[in-house]
PDB file of C-alpha atoms in Angstrom:
ATOM      1  CA  MET A   1     -80.201  -1.911 -48.433  1.00 50.00           C
ATOM      2  CA  SER A   2     -76.883  -3.994 -48.657  1.00 80.00           C
ATOM      3  CA  GLY A   3     -77.167  -6.617 -50.118  1.00 92.00           C
ATOM      4  CA  PRO A   4     -75.087  -9.717 -48.242  1.00 97.00           C
ATOM      5  CA  THR A   5     -70.666 -10.375 -48.387  1.00 98.00           C
ATOM      6  CA  VAL A   6     -69.739 -12.778 -49.088  1.00 98.00           C
ATOM      7  CA  ALA A   7     -66.118 -14.292 -49.146  1.00 98.00           C
ATOM      8  CA  PHE A   8     -64.600 -17.699 -51.594  1.00 98.00           C
ATOM      9  CA  ALA A   9     -62.717 -19.560 -49.971  1.00 98.00           C
ATOM     10  CA  GLY A  10     -61.087 -21.660 -52.600  1.00 97.00           C
ATOM     11  CA  ALA A  11     -61.135 -20.532 -56.530  1.00 95.00           C
ATOM     12  CA  ALA A  12     -60.228 -24.732 -58.058  1.00 93.00           C
ATOM     13  CA  HIS A  13     -62.111 -25.126 -60.744  1.00 88.00           C
ATOM     14  CA  SER A  14     -64.594 -22.704 -62.515  1.00 88.00           C
ATOM     15  CA  HIS A  15     -67.822 -22.481 -60.048  1.00 93.00           C
ATOM     16  CA  PRO A  16     -67.007 -19.469 -58.158  1.00 96.00           C
ATOM     17  CA  PHE A  17     -66.356 -17.396 -60.910  1.00 97.00           C
ATOM     18  CA  ALA A  18     -69.892 -18.098 -62.244  1.00 96.00           C
ATOM     19  CA  ASP A  19     -71.368 -18.325 -58.981  1.00 97.00           C
ATOM     20  CA  ALA A  20     -69.518 -14.154 -57.558  1.00 98.00           C
ATOM     21  CA  ALA A  21     -70.735 -13.059 -60.934  1.00 98.00           C
ATOM     22  CA  ASN A  22     -74.062 -13.962 -60.347  1.00 98.00           C
ATOM     23  CA  LEU A  23     -74.003 -12.739 -56.815  1.00 98.00           C
ATOM     24  CA  ILE A  24     -73.050  -9.644 -57.636  1.00 98.00           C
ATOM     25  CA  ALA A  25     -75.327  -9.135 -59.867  1.00 97.00           C
ATOM     26  CA  ARG A  26     -77.728 -10.027 -56.770  1.00 97.00           C
ATOM     27  CA  GLY A  27     -75.943  -7.104 -54.147  1.00 97.00           C
ATOM     28  CA  ALA A  28     -73.868  -8.701 -52.487  1.00 98.00           C
ATOM     29  CA  ALA A  29     -70.355  -8.067 -52.341  1.00 97.00           C
ATOM     30  CA  VAL A  30     -67.446 -10.453 -53.245  1.00 98.00           C
ATOM     31  CA  THR A  31     -65.548  -8.491 -50.205  1.00 97.00           C
ATOM     32  CA  GLY A  32     -62.134 -11.440 -50.330  1.00 98.00           C
ATOM     33  CA  VAL A  33     -60.549 -14.678 -51.635  1.00 98.00           C
ATOM     34  CA  TRP A  34     -57.609 -17.642 -49.778  1.00 98.00           C
ATOM     35  CA  GLU A  35     -56.415 -20.413 -52.469  1.00 97.00           C
ATOM     36  CA  ALA A  36     -53.714 -22.399 -51.179  1.00 96.00           C
ATOM     37  CA  ASP A  37     -52.848 -23.832 -54.143  1.00 95.00           C
ATOM     38  CA  ASP A  38     -53.112 -22.143 -57.121  1.00 93.00           C
ATOM     39  CA  ALA A  39     -51.131 -18.297 -56.155  1.00 94.00           C
ATOM     40  CA  ASP A  40     -52.655 -17.167 -60.792  1.00 94.00           C
ATOM     41  CA  ARG A  41     -56.023 -18.234 -60.308  1.00 94.00           C
ATOM     42  CA  ARG A  42     -56.463 -16.146 -56.884  1.00 96.00           C
ATOM     43  CA  ARG A  43     -55.003 -12.838 -58.302  1.00 97.00           C
ATOM     44  CA  ASP A  44     -57.324 -13.824 -61.425  1.00 97.00           C
ATOM     45  CA  PHE A  45     -60.363 -13.673 -58.800  1.00 97.00           C
ATOM     46  CA  ALA A  46     -59.435 -11.068 -56.928  1.00 97.00           C
ATOM     47  CA  THR A  47     -58.642  -9.392 -59.940  1.00 97.00           C
ATOM     48  CA  ARG A  48     -61.985  -9.769 -62.060  1.00 97.00           C
ATOM     49  CA  PHE A  49     -64.086  -8.871 -58.532  1.00 97.00           C
ATOM     50  CA  GLY A  50     -63.005  -6.904 -57.077  1.00 96.00           C
ATOM     51  CA  ALA A  51     -61.869  -9.374 -53.917  1.00 97.00           C
ATOM     52  CA  THR A  52     -59.193  -8.786 -51.705  1.00 97.00           C
ATOM     53  CA  GLU A  53     -55.948 -11.698 -51.285  1.00 97.00           C
ATOM     54  CA  HIS A  54     -56.201 -13.370 -47.861  1.00 97.00           C
ATOM     55  CA  ASP A  55     -53.055 -15.895 -47.841  1.00 95.00           C
ATOM     56  CA  THR A  56     -53.754 -17.596 -44.821  1.00 97.00           C
ATOM     57  CA  LEU A  57     -58.467 -18.399 -44.781  1.00 97.00           C
ATOM     58  CA  ASP A  58     -58.088 -17.228 -40.739  1.00 97.00           C
ATOM     59  CA  ARG A  59     -57.614 -13.666 -42.422  1.00 97.00           C
ATOM     60  CA  LEU A  60     -60.693 -13.826 -45.010  1.00 98.00           C
ATOM     61  CA  LEU A  61     -62.825 -15.319 -42.137  1.00 98.00           C
ATOM     62  CA  ALA A  62     -61.605 -12.354 -39.789  1.00 97.00           C
ATOM     63  CA  ASP A  63     -63.756 -10.057 -42.147  1.00 94.00           C
ATOM     64  CA  ARG A  64     -66.496 -11.605 -40.413  1.00 97.00           C
ATOM     65  CA  PRO A  65     -68.234 -12.423 -44.114  1.00 98.00           C
ATOM     66  CA  ASP A  66     -72.026 -13.304 -44.003  1.00 98.00           C
ATOM     67  CA  LEU A  67     -71.327 -16.191 -45.474  1.00 98.00           C
ATOM     68  CA  VAL A  68     -68.310 -17.846 -47.466  1.00 98.00           C
ATOM     69  CA  VAL A  69     -68.792 -20.197 -50.501  1.00 98.00           C
ATOM     70  CA  ALA A  70     -66.314 -22.913 -50.837  1.00 98.00           C
ATOM     71  CA  THR A  71     -64.204 -24.297 -53.999  1.00 97.00           C
ATOM     72  CA  PRO A  72     -60.199 -25.312 -52.128  1.00 97.00           C
ATOM     73  CA  ARG A  73     -58.759 -28.781 -53.984  1.00 96.00           C
ATOM     74  CA  THR A  74     -61.179 -31.146 -52.035  1.00 96.00           C
ATOM     75  CA  PRO A  75     -59.051 -32.624 -50.049  1.00 96.00           C
ATOM     76  CA  ARG A  76     -58.599 -29.311 -47.651  1.00 96.00           C
ATOM     77  CA  ALA A  77     -62.643 -28.687 -47.280  1.00 97.00           C
ATOM     78  CA  PRO A  78     -62.844 -30.559 -44.196  1.00 95.00           C
ATOM     79  CA  ALA A  79     -60.227 -28.256 -42.314  1.00 96.00           C
ATOM     80  CA  VAL A  80     -62.254 -25.259 -44.331  1.00 97.00           C
ATOM     81  CA  MET A  81     -65.802 -26.653 -43.062  1.00 96.00           C
ATOM     82  CA  ALA A  82     -64.044 -26.721 -39.871  1.00 96.00           C
ATOM     83  CA  ALA A  83     -62.960 -23.425 -39.776  1.00 97.00           C
ATOM     84  CA  CYS A  84     -66.031 -21.101 -41.293  1.00 97.00           C
ATOM     85  CA  SER A  85     -67.660 -23.685 -38.035  1.00 96.00           C
ATOM     86  CA  ALA A  86     -65.315 -21.945 -35.423  1.00 96.00           C
ATOM     87  CA  ALA A  87     -66.382 -19.175 -36.804  1.00 96.00           C
ATOM     88  CA  GLY A  88     -69.626 -19.418 -36.870  1.00 96.00           C
ATOM     89  CA  VAL A  89     -70.377 -17.984 -40.669  1.00 97.00           C
ATOM     90  CA  PRO A  90     -72.133 -19.998 -42.871  1.00 98.00           C
ATOM     91  CA  VAL A  91     -70.280 -22.628 -44.907  1.00 98.00           C
ATOM     92  CA  PHE A  92     -71.777 -23.400 -49.208  1.00 98.00           C
ATOM     93  CA  PHE A  93     -69.863 -26.432 -50.568  1.00 98.00           C
ATOM     94  CA  ASN A  94     -69.203 -26.455 -55.006  1.00 95.00           C
ATOM     95  CA  LYS A  95     -68.521 -29.850 -55.337  1.00 90.00           C
ATOM     96  CA  THR A  96     -67.175 -32.168 -54.291  1.00 94.00           C
ATOM     97  CA  VAL A  97     -66.608 -32.095 -50.114  1.00 96.00           C
ATOM     98  CA  ALA A  98     -65.103 -35.768 -49.687  1.00 96.00           C
ATOM     99  CA  ALA A  99     -63.242 -38.138 -51.901  1.00 96.00           C
ATOM    100  CA  SER A 100     -63.594 -40.609 -48.717  1.00 94.00           C
ATOM    101  CA  ALA A 101     -65.827 -41.534 -45.916  1.00 93.00           C
ATOM    102  CA  ASP A 102     -63.590 -40.724 -43.067  1.00 93.00           C
ATOM    103  CA  ALA A 103     -64.165 -37.331 -45.010  1.00 94.00           C
ATOM    104  CA  LEU A 104     -66.973 -37.715 -45.174  1.00 96.00           C
ATOM    105  CA  THR A 105     -68.248 -37.999 -41.599  1.00 95.00           C
ATOM    106  CA  THR A 106     -66.018 -35.128 -40.553  1.00 94.00           C
ATOM    107  CA  PHE A 107     -69.283 -32.771 -42.271  1.00 96.00           C
ATOM    108  CA  ASP A 108     -71.755 -34.978 -40.883  1.00 96.00           C
ATOM    109  CA  ALA A 109     -70.647 -34.561 -37.426  1.00 95.00           C
ATOM    110  CA  ALA A 110     -70.312 -30.788 -37.781  1.00 95.00           C
ATOM    111  CA  ALA A 111     -74.057 -30.712 -39.346  1.00 96.00           C
ATOM    112  CA  ALA A 112     -75.025 -32.439 -36.580  1.00 96.00           C
ATOM    113  CA  SER A 113     -73.220 -29.983 -33.917  1.00 95.00           C
ATOM    114  CA  GLY A 114     -75.339 -27.428 -35.782  1.00 95.00           C
ATOM    115  CA  ALA A 115     -72.820 -25.809 -38.415  1.00 95.00           C
ATOM    116  CA  ARG A 116     -74.690 -23.726 -41.308  1.00 97.00           C
ATOM    117  CA  VAL A 117     -73.332 -25.425 -43.600  1.00 97.00           C
ATOM    118  CA  ALA A 118     -74.410 -26.817 -47.533  1.00 98.00           C
ATOM    119  CA  SER A 119     -73.084 -28.519 -50.859  1.00 97.00           C
ATOM    120  CA  SER A 120     -75.513 -29.288 -54.229  1.00 96.00           C
ATOM    121  CA  SER A 121     -74.528 -29.420 -57.274  1.00 96.00           C
ATOM    122  CA  VAL A 122     -76.262 -26.773 -59.585  1.00 96.00           C
ATOM    123  CA  LEU A 123     -78.259 -29.380 -61.357  1.00 97.00           C
ATOM    124  CA  ARG A 124     -80.838 -29.126 -58.635  1.00 95.00           C
ATOM    125  CA  PHE A 125     -81.972 -25.512 -59.087  1.00 97.00           C
ATOM    126  CA  ALA A 126     -82.185 -25.598 -62.306  1.00 97.00           C
ATOM    127  CA  PRO A 127     -85.593 -24.753 -63.542  1.00 97.00           C
ATOM    128  CA  ALA A 128     -86.249 -26.996 -65.754  1.00 97.00           C
ATOM    129  CA  VAL A 129     -85.549 -29.947 -62.965  1.00 97.00           C
ATOM    130  CA  VAL A 130     -87.712 -28.091 -60.301  1.00 96.00           C
ATOM    131  CA  SER A 131     -90.921 -28.647 -63.254  1.00 96.00           C
ATOM    132  CA  PHE A 132     -89.974 -31.682 -63.488  1.00 96.00           C
ATOM    133  CA  ALA A 133     -89.517 -32.365 -59.405  1.00 94.00           C
ATOM    134  CA  ALA A 134     -92.662 -30.452 -59.331  1.00 94.00           C
ATOM    135  CA  GLY A 135     -94.442 -32.999 -62.162  1.00 93.00           C
ATOM    136  CA  LEU A 136     -94.133 -36.119 -59.827  1.00 92.00           C
ATOM    137  CA  ALA A 137     -96.143 -34.295 -57.415  1.00 88.00           C
ATOM    138  CA  GLY A 138     -98.461 -37.830 -56.804  1.00 86.00           C
ATOM    139  CA  SER A 139     -96.885 -40.412 -58.559  1.00 89.00           C
ATOM    140  CA  ARG A 140     -95.869 -43.389 -58.007  1.00 91.00           C
ATOM    141  CA  VAL A 141     -91.862 -43.564 -58.732  1.00 93.00           C
ATOM    142  CA  ARG A 142     -91.153 -47.689 -59.058  1.00 94.00           C
ATOM    143  CA  ALA A 143     -87.477 -46.906 -60.929  1.00 96.00           C
ATOM    144  CA  VAL A 144     -85.242 -44.437 -62.592  1.00 96.00           C
ATOM    145  CA  GLU A 145     -82.910 -44.406 -64.564  1.00 98.00           C
ATOM    146  CA  VAL A 146     -79.650 -41.528 -64.404  1.00 98.00           C
ATOM    147  CA  VAL A 147     -77.556 -39.844 -66.710  1.00 98.00           C
ATOM    148  CA  ALA A 148     -74.121 -37.793 -65.061  1.00 98.00           C
ATOM    149  CA  GLN A 149     -71.923 -36.935 -68.448  1.00 98.00           C
ATOM    150  CA  HIS A 150     -69.171 -33.810 -68.714  1.00 97.00           C
ATOM    151  CA  ASP A 151     -65.439 -34.661 -70.712  1.00 97.00           C
ATOM    152  CA  ILE A 152     -63.301 -35.405 -68.127  1.00 96.00           C
ATOM    153  CA  ALA A 153     -60.574 -33.472 -71.012  1.00 96.00           C
ATOM    154  CA  GLY A 154     -59.347 -30.816 -68.973  1.00 93.00           C
ATOM    155  CA  PHE A 155     -59.859 -32.758 -65.648  1.00 94.00           C
ATOM    156  CA  LEU A 156     -56.344 -34.942 -67.514  1.00 95.00           C
ATOM    157  CA  VAL A 157     -54.360 -31.138 -68.174  1.00 94.00           C
ATOM    158  CA  PRO A 158     -51.454 -30.957 -64.885  1.00 92.00           C
ATOM    159  CA  GLU A 159     -53.283 -27.943 -63.133  1.00 88.00           C
ATOM    160  CA  ARG A 160     -56.424 -29.955 -62.937  1.00 91.00           C
ATOM    161  CA  ALA A 161     -55.421 -33.803 -62.846  1.00 94.00           C
ATOM    162  CA  TRP A 162     -55.906 -33.664 -58.824  1.00 94.00           C
ATOM    163  CA  GLN A 163     -59.282 -33.774 -59.588  1.00 95.00           C
ATOM    164  CA  ASP A 164     -59.071 -36.729 -61.572  1.00 97.00           C
ATOM    165  CA  ASP A 165     -57.548 -38.262 -59.076  1.00 96.00           C
ATOM    166  CA  PRO A 166     -60.248 -41.335 -56.925  1.00 96.00           C
ATOM    167  CA  ALA A 167     -58.003 -40.230 -53.287  1.00 94.00           C
ATOM    168  CA  SER A 168     -57.958 -36.416 -54.370  1.00 94.00           C
ATOM    169  CA  GLY A 169     -60.620 -34.812 -56.314  1.00 94.00           C
ATOM    170  CA  GLY A 170     -62.796 -38.025 -56.384  1.00 96.00           C
ATOM    171  CA  GLY A 171     -62.650 -39.111 -59.727  1.00 97.00           C
ATOM    172  CA  THR A 172     -64.571 -39.353 -62.071  1.00 98.00           C
ATOM    173  CA  LEU A 173     -67.289 -41.590 -60.372  1.00 98.00           C
ATOM    174  CA  VAL A 174     -67.758 -39.201 -57.042  1.00 98.00           C
ATOM    175  CA  SER A 175     -66.955 -35.818 -58.792  1.00 96.00           C
ATOM    176  CA  ILE A 176     -69.137 -35.929 -62.126  1.00 97.00           C
ATOM    177  CA  GLY A 177     -71.481 -38.170 -60.104  1.00 98.00           C
ATOM    178  CA  VAL A 178     -72.922 -35.239 -57.574  1.00 97.00           C
ATOM    179  CA  HIS A 179     -74.944 -34.971 -60.735  1.00 97.00           C
ATOM    180  CA  ALA A 180     -76.558 -37.906 -60.587  1.00 97.00           C
ATOM    181  CA  VAL A 181     -77.378 -37.991 -57.425  1.00 97.00           C
ATOM    182  CA  ASP A 182     -78.597 -34.650 -56.851  1.00 95.00           C
ATOM    183  CA  LEU A 183     -80.430 -35.576 -59.579  1.00 96.00           C
ATOM    184  CA  VAL A 184     -82.256 -39.097 -58.069  1.00 95.00           C
ATOM    185  CA  ASP A 185     -82.787 -35.703 -54.690  1.00 93.00           C
ATOM    186  CA  ALA A 186     -84.282 -33.965 -56.428  1.00 93.00           C
ATOM    187  CA  VAL A 187     -87.191 -34.997 -58.152  1.00 91.00           C
ATOM    188  CA  LEU A 188     -88.502 -38.234 -56.237  1.00 87.00           C
ATOM    189  CA  PRO A 189     -90.790 -37.581 -53.615  1.00 76.00           C
ATOM    190  CA  ALA A 190     -88.438 -38.373 -49.830  1.00 69.00           C
ATOM    191  CA  SER A 191     -91.973 -39.056 -48.211  1.00 66.00           C
ATOM    192  CA  GLU A 192     -92.245 -42.121 -50.334  1.00 64.00           C
ATOM    193  CA  GLY A 193     -88.916 -43.771 -49.640  1.00 61.00           C
ATOM    194  CA  ALA A 194     -87.889 -42.774 -53.340  1.00 62.00           C
ATOM    195  CA  ALA A 195     -84.832 -40.534 -52.427  1.00 81.00           C
ATOM    196  CA  LEU A 196     -81.373 -41.643 -50.998  1.00 89.00           C
ATOM    197  CA  ALA A 197     -81.463 -41.567 -46.706  1.00 88.00           C
ATOM    198  CA  GLY A 198     -80.904 -45.509 -46.435  1.00 89.00           C
ATOM    199  CA  ALA A 199     -80.757 -46.135 -49.599  1.00 94.00           C
ATOM    200  CA  THR A 200     -78.287 -49.491 -50.636  1.00 95.00           C
ATOM    201  CA  LEU A 201     -75.929 -50.578 -53.257  1.00 97.00           C
ATOM    202  CA  VAL A 202     -76.687 -53.472 -55.576  1.00 98.00           C
ATOM    203  CA  ASP A 203     -73.691 -53.572 -57.194  1.00 97.00           C
ATOM    204  CA  ALA A 204     -71.327 -50.636 -59.244  1.00 98.00           C
ATOM    205  CA  HIS A 205     -68.639 -51.368 -61.929  1.00 97.00           C
ATOM    206  CA  ALA A 206     -66.420 -49.164 -63.762  1.00 97.00           C
ATOM    207  CA  ALA A 207     -63.306 -48.608 -67.167  1.00 97.00           C
ATOM    208  CA  ALA A 208     -61.345 -46.111 -67.848  1.00 96.00           C
ATOM    209  CA  GLY A 209     -61.530 -46.711 -71.365  1.00 92.00           C
ATOM    210  CA  ASP A 210     -58.727 -45.699 -74.080  1.00 94.00           C
ATOM    211  CA  LEU A 211     -58.409 -42.197 -71.845  1.00 95.00           C
ATOM    212  CA  PRO A 212     -56.081 -41.878 -69.958  1.00 96.00           C
ATOM    213  CA  THR A 213     -57.111 -41.223 -66.623  1.00 97.00           C
ATOM    214  CA  ARG A 214     -55.970 -42.140 -63.030  1.00 96.00           C
ATOM    215  CA  SER A 215     -60.490 -42.332 -62.032  1.00 97.00           C
ATOM    216  CA  GLU A 216     -62.465 -44.247 -64.557  1.00 98.00           C
ATOM    217  CA  ALA A 217     -64.425 -43.145 -67.667  1.00 98.00           C
ATOM    218  CA  VAL A 218     -67.860 -44.449 -67.284  1.00 98.00           C
ATOM    219  CA  ALA A 219     -69.205 -46.028 -63.791  1.00 98.00           C
ATOM    220  CA  VAL A 220     -72.879 -47.890 -63.855  1.00 98.00           C
ATOM    221  CA  VAL A 221     -74.090 -48.271 -60.040  1.00 98.00           C
ATOM    222  CA  ARG A 222     -77.384 -49.812 -58.908  1.00 98.00           C
ATOM    223  CA  ALA A 223     -78.795 -48.944 -56.849  1.00 97.00           C
ATOM    224  CA  VAL A 224     -82.650 -49.350 -54.590  1.00 96.00           C
ATOM    225  CA  THR A 225     -83.721 -46.913 -52.463  1.00 93.00           C
ATOM    226  CA  ALA A 226     -85.234 -47.714 -49.070  1.00 91.00           C
ATOM    227  CA  GLY A 227     -89.002 -47.770 -50.729  1.00 90.00           C
ATOM    228  CA  GLY A 228     -87.338 -50.025 -52.663  1.00 93.00           C
ATOM    229  CA  VAL A 229     -87.199 -47.946 -55.899  1.00 93.00           C
ATOM    230  CA  PRO A 230     -85.091 -49.202 -58.573  1.00 96.00           C
ATOM    231  CA  VAL A 231     -82.568 -46.227 -58.882  1.00 97.00           C
ATOM    232  CA  THR A 232     -79.479 -46.948 -62.052  1.00 98.00           C
ATOM    233  CA  ALA A 233     -77.435 -44.300 -62.150  1.00 98.00           C
ATOM    234  CA  THR A 234     -74.681 -44.268 -65.833  1.00 98.00           C
ATOM    235  CA  VAL A 235     -71.944 -42.086 -64.764  1.00 98.00           C
ATOM    236  CA  SER A 236     -69.126 -40.042 -67.525  1.00 98.00           C
ATOM    237  CA  GLY A 237     -66.822 -38.665 -68.096  1.00 98.00           C
ATOM    238  CA  VAL A 238     -66.067 -39.371 -72.316  1.00 98.00           C
ATOM    239  CA  PRO A 239     -65.005 -37.305 -74.831  1.00 97.00           C
ATOM    240  CA  GLY A 240     -68.114 -35.589 -75.861  1.00 96.00           C
ATOM    241  CA  PRO A 241     -71.018 -32.749 -75.489  1.00 95.00           C
ATOM    242  CA  ASP A 242     -72.168 -32.316 -71.485  1.00 96.00           C
ATOM    243  CA  ARG A 243     -75.833 -34.501 -71.391  1.00 97.00           C
ATOM    244  CA  TYR A 244     -77.874 -34.888 -67.272  1.00 98.00           C
ATOM    245  CA  ALA A 245     -80.974 -36.366 -68.126  1.00 98.00           C
ATOM    246  CA  VAL A 246     -83.295 -38.440 -65.631  1.00 97.00           C
ATOM    247  CA  ARG A 247     -85.580 -41.028 -66.863  1.00 98.00           C
ATOM    248  CA  VAL A 248     -88.723 -41.598 -64.458  1.00 96.00           C
ATOM    249  CA  VAL A 249     -91.175 -45.069 -64.060  1.00 96.00           C
ATOM    250  CA  ALA A 250     -94.444 -44.407 -62.416  1.00 95.00           C
ATOM    251  CA  ASP A 251     -97.773 -46.160 -62.405  1.00 94.00           C
ATOM    252  CA  ASP A 252     -99.378 -43.457 -64.412  1.00 93.00           C
ATOM    253  CA  GLY A 253     -96.200 -43.086 -66.685  1.00 96.00           C
ATOM    254  CA  LEU A 254     -92.634 -42.732 -68.162  1.00 97.00           C
ATOM    255  CA  HIS A 255     -91.570 -39.390 -67.429  1.00 97.00           C
ATOM    256  CA  GLU A 256     -87.932 -37.701 -68.672  1.00 97.00           C
ATOM    257  CA  LEU A 257     -86.083 -34.757 -68.556  1.00 97.00           C
ATOM    258  CA  ALA A 258     -82.714 -34.006 -70.019  1.00 97.00           C
ATOM    259  CA  LEU A 259     -80.769 -31.347 -70.442  1.00 96.00           C
ATOM    260  CA  GLY A 260     -77.631 -29.986 -71.678  1.00 90.00           C
ATOM    261  CA  ASP A 261     -75.149 -27.579 -73.383  1.00 85.00           C
ATOM    262  CA  GLY A 262     -77.195 -24.306 -74.343  1.00 87.00           C
ATOM    263  CA  ASP A 263     -79.303 -25.571 -70.874  1.00 92.00           C
ATOM    264  CA  ASP A 264     -80.212 -23.224 -67.749  1.00 95.00           C
ATOM    265  CA  LEU A 265     -77.891 -25.851 -65.297  1.00 95.00           C
ATOM    266  CA  GLY A 266     -79.665 -23.878 -61.757  1.00 97.00           C
ATOM    267  CA  TYR A 267     -76.444 -21.237 -61.613  1.00 96.00           C
ATOM    268  CA  ALA A 268     -78.899 -18.297 -61.540  1.00 97.00           C
ATOM    269  CA  GLY A 269     -81.321 -20.645 -59.114  1.00 97.00           C
ATOM    270  CA  LEU A 270     -78.172 -21.886 -56.809  1.00 98.00           C
ATOM    271  CA  ALA A 271     -77.549 -18.018 -56.096  1.00 98.00           C
ATOM    272  CA  ASP A 272     -80.990 -16.252 -55.604  1.00 98.00           C
ATOM    273  CA  ALA A 273     -80.346 -19.948 -52.635  1.00 98.00           C
ATOM    274  CA  LEU A 274     -77.133 -18.866 -51.801  1.00 98.00           C
ATOM    275  CA  ILE A 275     -78.366 -14.955 -50.913  1.00 98.00           C
ATOM    276  CA  ARG A 276     -81.438 -16.775 -49.327  1.00 97.00           C
ATOM    277  CA  PHE A 277     -78.225 -18.589 -47.093  1.00 98.00           C
ATOM    278  CA  ALA A 278     -76.254 -15.468 -46.428  1.00 97.00           C
ATOM    279  CA  THR A 279     -79.493 -13.553 -44.883  1.00 96.00           C
ATOM    280  CA  ALA A 280     -79.917 -15.641 -42.124  1.00 94.00           C
ATOM    281  CA  GLY A 281     -82.212 -17.890 -44.704  1.00 96.00           C
ATOM    282  CA  PRO A 282     -82.712 -22.029 -44.365  1.00 96.00           C
ATOM    283  CA  ALA A 283     -79.819 -23.838 -46.581  1.00 97.00           C
ATOM    284  CA  PRO A 284     -79.677 -24.425 -50.159  1.00 96.00           C
ATOM    285  CA  VAL A 285     -79.903 -27.891 -49.230  1.00 95.00           C
ATOM    286  CA  PRO A 286     -80.019 -29.915 -45.787  1.00 94.00           C
ATOM    287  CA  TRP A 287     -76.715 -31.567 -45.511  1.00 95.00           C
ATOM    288  CA  HIS A 288     -78.240 -34.374 -44.940  1.00 93.00           C
ATOM    289  CA  ARG A 289     -80.012 -34.675 -48.086  1.00 93.00           C
ATOM    290  CA  THR A 290     -76.683 -34.407 -48.864  1.00 95.00           C
ATOM    291  CA  SER A 291     -74.560 -36.346 -47.173  1.00 96.00           C
ATOM    292  CA  ALA A 292     -77.244 -39.437 -48.107  1.00 95.00           C
ATOM    293  CA  GLY A 293     -76.090 -38.938 -52.197  1.00 96.00           C
ATOM    294  CA  TYR A 294     -72.227 -39.265 -50.935  1.00 97.00           C
ATOM    295  CA  ARG A 295     -73.122 -42.622 -49.294  1.00 96.00           C
ATOM    296  CA  VAL A 296     -74.569 -43.974 -52.340  1.00 97.00           C
ATOM    297  CA  LEU A 297     -70.926 -42.690 -54.348  1.00 97.00           C
ATOM    298  CA  LEU A 298     -68.907 -43.818 -52.218  1.00 97.00           C
ATOM    299  CA  ALA A 299     -70.070 -46.475 -51.084  1.00 97.00           C
ATOM    300  CA  ALA A 300     -69.938 -47.806 -55.380  1.00 98.00           C
ATOM    301  CA  ALA A 301     -66.181 -45.915 -55.477  1.00 97.00           C
ATOM    302  CA  ALA A 302     -65.866 -48.405 -53.817  1.00 96.00           C
ATOM    303  CA  ARG A 303     -67.021 -51.681 -54.860  1.00 96.00           C
ATOM    304  CA  ALA A 304     -65.943 -50.222 -58.813  1.00 97.00           C
ATOM    305  CA  ARG A 305     -62.505 -49.991 -57.751  1.00 95.00           C
ATOM    306  CA  GLY A 306     -62.409 -52.532 -55.565  1.00 89.00           C
ATOM    307  CA  THR A 307     -60.434 -50.784 -53.066  1.00 72.00           C
ATOM    308  CA  GLY A 308     -62.488 -51.925 -50.333  1.00 52.00           C
ATOM    309  CA  GLU A 309     -63.639 -48.897 -47.903  1.00 49.00           C
ATOM    310  CA  ALA A 310     -66.662 -49.312 -47.231  1.00 42.00           C
ATOM    311  CA  ALA A 311     -69.058 -46.310 -47.166  1.00 39.00           C
TER     312      ALA A 311
END
C-alpha cells in the first residue's frame, strides 16, 4: 500500500527540508513545492526531493495532496491556510503562523469552522519530552520555568532577515518563544488548569544587547495559568548552542529536563504524527492549544516592545 501524498507550501527555512526527508522515509510521496519568495530554495527543494515546482499555490493544491506542510514566510500563512481550507486539504504549519493577534484570529476562525489545521514546535514530539510529561502524570504542579535558546545569527543575514522583523516573522520572542510555550503545553496537565488555555500575562521584558537585531536578543515572560500556576519563560537568541529546558516544581519534588544540540528534538515524532494526520487521523496538536500559546507570546511581545497591541 502506497503512503500519503504530501505537498509543501513554502520552504522558507530549514524545517521543510527535514520534514520531507522524514516523511519520505515513512513511505510518503512528496509531490510538489510552492515557494513565492525564494525561487532558489524552491528549486533546491524540488531537486532534492523529486518534487514538482509550482508557481502558484492553486496549482499545488490542484494535485489534491493528502496533506500540505506549510512553511511560507509568516505574512503569507493566513492566505495559505484559507486556500487549503477551501480545497479541503489538511495543513500543518511549521512555526511561525502569526506575528499579530489579527493574523491569529483568522486561524482561530478557520479552525472553529472545521478546517483541518495544525501547528506545533517539533519539541513536543521529542521522546524525552513525551517521557517527561508522562512522569508528571498525577503530580500537583506549583510553578514552571522554561528556557528556549536558539542563536539568531541565521536570522540576521539578508535572506532570513524577515524572521527577525517583529512585523513579518515575529522576531525572537515569537519565533523562538513558540518552543517555550509548546514545551509548557506539552508537559503540563491541562485538566488541572496548568496548561496555557486561559493564561494571563503578568509582565514581559526584552533587550537587544549587542546584537544587531530588529527584535530582541533576550526576553523574559511571566504568566499565570487559569489554574493559578506561575510560568516563567526565558527566550533568547544569543550566540551559543541551542538549549531547551523545563523545570517544574511539584508537590512531589523538582522535575527537570534539558535538550540541546545532538539530542532527538522531535523531528521523527512529528513525521509520524503528520502521516497520521494525512491519513484521516487526528491533528498533531488540537488547534486551541496552539492558539493559547500564541496568545501569551503575542501579548508578551506587545508588552515588551511597547506596541500596545492587545492579544
